[in-house]
Amino acid sequence: MFDCLTDAIAARPHLRHVGRYMRSSFLLEVGETPYHVTVENGTVAAVETGPFKMRSWDFAIRAPKEVWEIFWSDAPPPGYQDLFAMTRYGHASLEGNTAPLLHNLRYVKELLALPRTLRREAGS
């Protein structure tokens, strides 16, 4: 599902620039499927699909698959349009050391929205 992130980030120099100071690994959980994402200097170095045993990460973002599908829709309704809106309304959860997330918030938000963008680009 997220295998395309490496190429998508490589094709977006502005986004690499925004995340140029980010060096972090995080867990993105879509329903029962965990993805371990490693970011190095604004580039997605690796996306691995779990399950994982004893894999470390800085922070985790977890939500049911249905929530992510709504988030990635063309016009997500209120409460699903943003990572913090999803956590505020209990649709998603954040765990761990959120400092790398907060220091690179724009980058992470745009990275999470890439599946929506890629779907739009493929449809046009």
PDB file of N, CA, C and O in Angstrom, residues 23-65:
ATOM      1  N   ARG A  23      14.843  12.739  10.743  1.00  0.00           N
ATOM      2  CA  ARG A  23      15.479  11.413  10.783  1.00  0.00           C
ATOM      3  C   ARG A  23      14.726  10.647  11.849  1.00  0.00           C
ATOM      4  O   ARG A  23      14.964  10.833  13.036  1.00  0.00           O
ATOM      5  N   SER A  24      13.792   9.833  11.411  1.00  0.00           N
ATOM      6  CA  SER A  24      12.911   9.166  12.362  1.00  0.00           C
ATOM      7  C   SER A  24      12.321   7.912  11.747  1.00  0.00           C
ATOM      8  O   SER A  24      12.237   7.782  10.525  1.00  0.00           O
ATOM      9  N   SER A  25      11.911   7.013  12.620  1.00  0.00           N
ATOM     10  CA  SER A  25      11.159   5.831  12.201  1.00  0.00           C
ATOM     11  C   SER A  25       9.833   5.875  12.940  1.00  0.00           C
ATOM     12  O   SER A  25       9.797   6.186  14.128  1.00  0.00           O
ATOM     13  N   PHE A  26       8.763   5.585  12.225  1.00  0.00           N
ATOM     14  CA  PHE A  26       7.471   5.567  12.885  1.00  0.00           C
ATOM     15  C   PHE A  26       6.630   4.415  12.377  1.00  0.00           C
ATOM     16  O   PHE A  26       6.876   3.857  11.312  1.00  0.00           O
ATOM     17  N   LEU A  27       5.661   4.068  13.188  1.00  0.00           N
ATOM     18  CA  LEU A  27       4.740   2.987  12.867  1.00  0.00           C
ATOM     19  C   LEU A  27       3.435   3.595  12.400  1.00  0.00           C
ATOM     20  O   LEU A  27       2.883   4.468  13.077  1.00  0.00           O
ATOM     21  N   LEU A  28       2.980   3.176  11.262  1.00  0.00           N
ATOM     22  CA  LEU A  28       1.691   3.607  10.731  1.00  0.00           C
ATOM     23  C   LEU A  28       0.828   2.359  10.651  1.00  0.00           C
ATOM     24  O   LEU A  28       1.149   1.425   9.907  1.00  0.00           O
ATOM     25  N   GLU A  29      -0.215   2.323  11.435  1.00  0.00           N
ATOM     26  CA  GLU A  29      -1.060   1.131  11.480  1.00  0.00           C
ATOM     27  C   GLU A  29      -2.380   1.416  10.784  1.00  0.00           C
ATOM     28  O   GLU A  29      -3.114   2.317  11.174  1.00  0.00           O
ATOM     29  N   VAL A  30      -2.644   0.648   9.745  1.00  0.00           N
ATOM     30  CA  VAL A  30      -3.881   0.747   8.973  1.00  0.00           C
ATOM     31  C   VAL A  30      -4.676  -0.510   9.276  1.00  0.00           C
ATOM     32  O   VAL A  30      -4.406  -1.574   8.724  1.00  0.00           O
ATOM     33  N   GLY A  31      -5.616  -0.388  10.216  1.00  0.00           N
ATOM     34  CA  GLY A  31      -6.345  -1.561  10.667  1.00  0.00           C
ATOM     35  C   GLY A  31      -5.402  -2.523  11.349  1.00  0.00           C
ATOM     36  O   GLY A  31      -4.685  -2.169  12.275  1.00  0.00           O
ATOM     37  N   GLU A  32      -5.349  -3.737  10.862  1.00  0.00           N
ATOM     38  CA  GLU A  32      -4.483  -4.763  11.432  1.00  0.00           C
ATOM     39  C   GLU A  32      -3.096  -4.794  10.801  1.00  0.00           C
ATOM     40  O   GLU A  32      -2.238  -5.564  11.224  1.00  0.00           O
ATOM     41  N   THR A  33      -2.862  -3.969   9.778  1.00  0.00           N
ATOM     42  CA  THR A  33      -1.597  -4.004   9.059  1.00  0.00           C
ATOM     43  C   THR A  33      -0.666  -2.888   9.525  1.00  0.00           C
ATOM     44  O   THR A  33      -0.971  -1.713   9.353  1.00  0.00           O
ATOM     45  N   PRO A  34       0.471  -3.257  10.106  1.00  0.00           N
ATOM     46  CA  PRO A  34       1.444  -2.242  10.515  1.00  0.00           C
ATOM     47  C   PRO A  34       2.465  -1.972   9.401  1.00  0.00           C
ATOM     48  O   PRO A  34       2.894  -2.891   8.698  1.00  0.00           O
ATOM     49  N   TYR A  35       2.818  -0.710   9.251  1.00  0.00           N
ATOM     50  CA  TYR A  35       3.851  -0.291   8.310  1.00  0.00           C
ATOM     51  C   TYR A  35       4.925   0.446   9.102  1.00  0.00           C
ATOM     52  O   TYR A  35       4.606   1.352   9.873  1.00  0.00           O
ATOM     53  N   HIS A  36       6.154   0.060   8.932  1.00  0.00           N
ATOM     54  CA  HIS A  36       7.269   0.730   9.588  1.00  0.00           C
ATOM     55  C   HIS A  36       7.907   1.649   8.550  1.00  0.00           C
ATOM     56  O   HIS A  36       8.424   1.175   7.528  1.00  0.00           O
ATOM     57  N   VAL A  37       7.844   2.951   8.792  1.00  0.00           N
ATOM     58  CA  VAL A  37       8.335   3.947   7.836  1.00  0.00           C
ATOM     59  C   VAL A  37       9.602   4.578   8.407  1.00  0.00           C
ATOM     60  O   VAL A  37       9.595   5.068   9.540  1.00  0.00           O
ATOM     61  N   THR A  38      10.659   4.570   7.615  1.00  0.00           N
ATOM     62  CA  THR A  38      11.921   5.191   8.015  1.00  0.00           C
ATOM     63  C   THR A  38      12.164   6.394   7.120  1.00  0.00           C
ATOM     64  O   THR A  38      12.179   6.269   5.894  1.00  0.00           O
ATOM     65  N   VAL A  39      12.342   7.553   7.753  1.00  0.00           N
ATOM     66  CA  VAL A  39      12.583   8.799   7.025  1.00  0.00           C
ATOM     67  C   VAL A  39      13.982   9.287   7.377  1.00  0.00           C
ATOM     68  O   VAL A  39      14.334   9.370   8.558  1.00  0.00           O
ATOM     69  N   GLU A  40      14.759   9.592   6.356  1.00  0.00           N
ATOM     70  CA  GLU A  40      16.104  10.127   6.551  1.00  0.00           C
ATOM     71  C   GLU A  40      16.270  11.371   5.698  1.00  0.00           C
ATOM     72  O   GLU A  40      16.241  11.288   4.475  1.00  0.00           O
ATOM     73  N   ASN A  41      16.392  12.503   6.362  1.00  0.00           N
ATOM     74  CA  ASN A  41      16.618  13.794   5.693  1.00  0.00           C
ATOM     75  C   ASN A  41      15.575  14.089   4.611  1.00  0.00           C
ATOM     76  O   ASN A  41      15.914  14.517   3.517  1.00  0.00           O
ATOM     77  N   GLY A  42      14.315  13.826   4.930  1.00  0.00           N
ATOM     78  CA  GLY A  42      13.226  14.144   4.017  1.00  0.00           C
ATOM     79  C   GLY A  42      12.952  13.099   2.962  1.00  0.00           C
ATOM     80  O   GLY A  42      12.057  13.261   2.141  1.00  0.00           O
ATOM     81  N   THR A  43      13.705  12.017   2.952  1.00  0.00           N
ATOM     82  CA  THR A  43      13.506  10.937   1.995  1.00  0.00           C
ATOM     83  C   THR A  43      12.964   9.722   2.735  1.00  0.00           C
ATOM     84  O   THR A  43      13.457   9.388   3.809  1.00  0.00           O
ATOM     85  N   VAL A  44      11.972   9.073   2.164  1.00  0.00           N
ATOM     86  CA  VAL A  44      11.475   7.832   2.749  1.00  0.00           C
ATOM     87  C   VAL A  44      12.473   6.750   2.369  1.00  0.00           C
ATOM     88  O   VAL A  44      12.530   6.319   1.216  1.00  0.00           O
ATOM     89  N   ALA A  45      13.273   6.359   3.340  1.00  0.00           N
ATOM     90  CA  ALA A  45      14.331   5.382   3.092  1.00  0.00           C
ATOM     91  C   ALA A  45      13.782   3.968   2.993  1.00  0.00           C
ATOM     92  O   ALA A  45      14.322   3.136   2.268  1.00  0.00           O
ATOM     93  N   ALA A  46      12.721   3.679   3.757  1.00  0.00           N
ATOM     94  CA  ALA A  46      12.159   2.328   3.741  1.00  0.00           C
ATOM     95  C   ALA A  46      10.729   2.348   4.247  1.00  0.00           C
ATOM     96  O   ALA A  46      10.378   3.126   5.123  1.00  0.00           O
ATOM     97  N   VAL A  47       9.928   1.488   3.660  1.00  0.00           N
ATOM     98  CA  VAL A  47       8.576   1.197   4.138  1.00  0.00           C
ATOM     99  C   VAL A  47       8.472  -0.318   4.186  1.00  0.00           C
ATOM    100  O   VAL A  47       8.578  -0.976   3.162  1.00  0.00           O
ATOM    101  N   GLU A  48       8.299  -0.831   5.389  1.00  0.00           N
ATOM    102  CA  GLU A  48       8.217  -2.285   5.562  1.00  0.00           C
ATOM    103  C   GLU A  48       6.851  -2.636   6.136  1.00  0.00           C
ATOM    104  O   GLU A  48       6.343  -1.945   7.007  1.00  0.00           O
ATOM    105  N   THR A  49       6.284  -3.720   5.629  1.00  0.00           N
ATOM    106  CA  THR A  49       4.981  -4.187   6.092  1.00  0.00           C
ATOM    107  C   THR A  49       5.191  -5.272   7.136  1.00  0.00           C
ATOM    108  O   THR A  49       5.991  -6.182   6.933  1.00  0.00           O
ATOM    109  N   GLY A  50       4.464  -5.163   8.256  1.00  0.00           N
ATOM    110  CA  GLY A  50       4.591  -6.116   9.357  1.00  0.00           C
ATOM    111  C   GLY A  50       3.745  -7.344   9.133  1.00  0.00           C
ATOM    112  O   GLY A  50       3.256  -7.566   8.032  1.00  0.00           O
ATOM    113  N   PRO A  51       3.601  -8.152  10.129  1.00  0.00           N
ATOM    114  CA  PRO A  51       3.795  -7.848  11.544  1.00  0.00           C
ATOM    115  C   PRO A  51       5.271  -7.849  11.948  1.00  0.00           C
ATOM    116  O   PRO A  51       6.100  -8.484  11.314  1.00  0.00           O
ATOM    117  N   PHE A  52       5.558  -7.071  12.996  1.00  0.00           N
ATOM    118  CA  PHE A  52       6.902  -6.941  13.513  1.00  0.00           C
ATOM    119  C   PHE A  52       6.954  -7.435  14.950  1.00  0.00           C
ATOM    120  O   PHE A  52       6.010  -7.287  15.693  1.00  0.00           O
ATOM    121  N   LYS A  53       8.094  -7.962  15.319  1.00  0.00           N
ATOM    122  CA  LYS A  53       8.331  -8.333  16.711  1.00  0.00           C
ATOM    123  C   LYS A  53       9.515  -7.521  17.206  1.00  0.00           C
ATOM    124  O   LYS A  53      10.582  -7.542  16.597  1.00  0.00           O
ATOM    125  N   MET A  54       9.292  -6.785  18.258  1.00  0.00           N
ATOM    126  CA  MET A  54      10.348  -6.007  18.901  1.00  0.00           C
ATOM    127  C   MET A  54      10.970  -4.963  17.974  1.00  0.00           C
ATOM    128  O   MET A  54      12.158  -4.680  18.044  1.00  0.00           O
ATOM    129  N   ARG A  55      10.207  -4.377  17.087  1.00  0.00           N
ATOM    130  CA  ARG A  55      10.700  -3.330  16.188  1.00  0.00           C
ATOM    131  C   ARG A  55      10.520  -1.987  16.886  1.00  0.00           C
ATOM    132  O   ARG A  55       9.452  -1.662  17.368  1.00  0.00           O
ATOM    133  N   SER A  56      11.574  -1.202  16.937  1.00  0.00           N
ATOM    134  CA  SER A  56      11.474   0.100  17.607  1.00  0.00           C
ATOM    135  C   SER A  56      11.007   1.171  16.634  1.00  0.00           C
ATOM    136  O   SER A  56      11.225   1.081  15.425  1.00  0.00           O
ATOM    137  N   TRP A  57      10.359   2.170  17.167  1.00  0.00           N
ATOM    138  CA  TRP A  57       9.883   3.320  16.410  1.00  0.00           C
ATOM    139  C   TRP A  57       9.800   4.507  17.371  1.00  0.00           C
ATOM    140  O   TRP A  57       9.752   4.325  18.581  1.00  0.00           O
ATOM    141  N   ASP A  58       9.810   5.713  16.818  1.00  0.00           N
ATOM    142  CA  ASP A  58       9.721   6.914  17.640  1.00  0.00           C
ATOM    143  C   ASP A  58       8.281   7.196  18.053  1.00  0.00           C
ATOM    144  O   ASP A  58       8.012   7.506  19.199  1.00  0.00           O
ATOM    145  N   PHE A  59       7.379   7.113  17.096  1.00  0.00           N
ATOM    146  CA  PHE A  59       5.962   7.342  17.385  1.00  0.00           C
ATOM    147  C   PHE A  59       5.126   6.431  16.515  1.00  0.00           C
ATOM    148  O   PHE A  59       5.603   5.893  15.518  1.00  0.00           O
ATOM    149  N   ALA A  60       3.885   6.247  16.927  1.00  0.00           N
ATOM    150  CA  ALA A  60       2.957   5.395  16.174  1.00  0.00           C
ATOM    151  C   ALA A  60       1.667   6.151  15.925  1.00  0.00           C
ATOM    152  O   ALA A  60       1.190   6.889  16.794  1.00  0.00           O
ATOM    153  N   ILE A  61       1.136   5.971  14.740  1.00  0.00           N
ATOM    154  CA  ILE A  61      -0.173   6.514  14.376  1.00  0.00           C
ATOM    155  C   ILE A  61      -1.026   5.309  14.015  1.00  0.00           C
ATOM    156  O   ILE A  61      -0.701   4.568  13.089  1.00  0.00           O
ATOM    157  N   ARG A  62      -2.118   5.126  14.763  1.00  0.00           N
ATOM    158  CA  ARG A  62      -2.957   3.941  14.568  1.00  0.00           C
ATOM    159  C   ARG A  62      -4.406   4.363  14.300  1.00  0.00           C
ATOM    160  O   ARG A  62      -4.931   5.244  14.979  1.00  0.00           O
ATOM    161  N   ALA A  63      -5.010   3.693  13.334  1.00  0.00           N
ATOM    162  CA  ALA A  63      -6.427   3.927  13.043  1.00  0.00           C
ATOM    163  C   ALA A  63      -6.968   2.730  12.263  1.00  0.00           C
ATOM    164  O   ALA A  63      -6.217   2.060  11.542  1.00  0.00           O
ATOM    165  N   PRO A  64      -8.267   2.470  12.391  1.00  0.00           N
ATOM    166  CA  PRO A  64      -8.875   1.404  11.591  1.00  0.00           C
ATOM    167  C   PRO A  64      -8.779   1.716  10.095  1.00  0.00           C
ATOM    168  O   PRO A  64      -8.702   2.882   9.686  1.00  0.00           O
ATOM    169  N   LYS A  65      -8.795   0.684   9.297  1.00  0.00           N
ATOM    170  CA  LYS A  65      -8.690   0.844   7.838  1.00  0.00           C
ATOM    171  C   LYS A  65      -9.793   1.764   7.297  1.00  0.00           C
ATOM    172  O   LYS A  65      -9.544   2.586   6.419  1.00  0.00           O
TER     173      LYS A  65
END
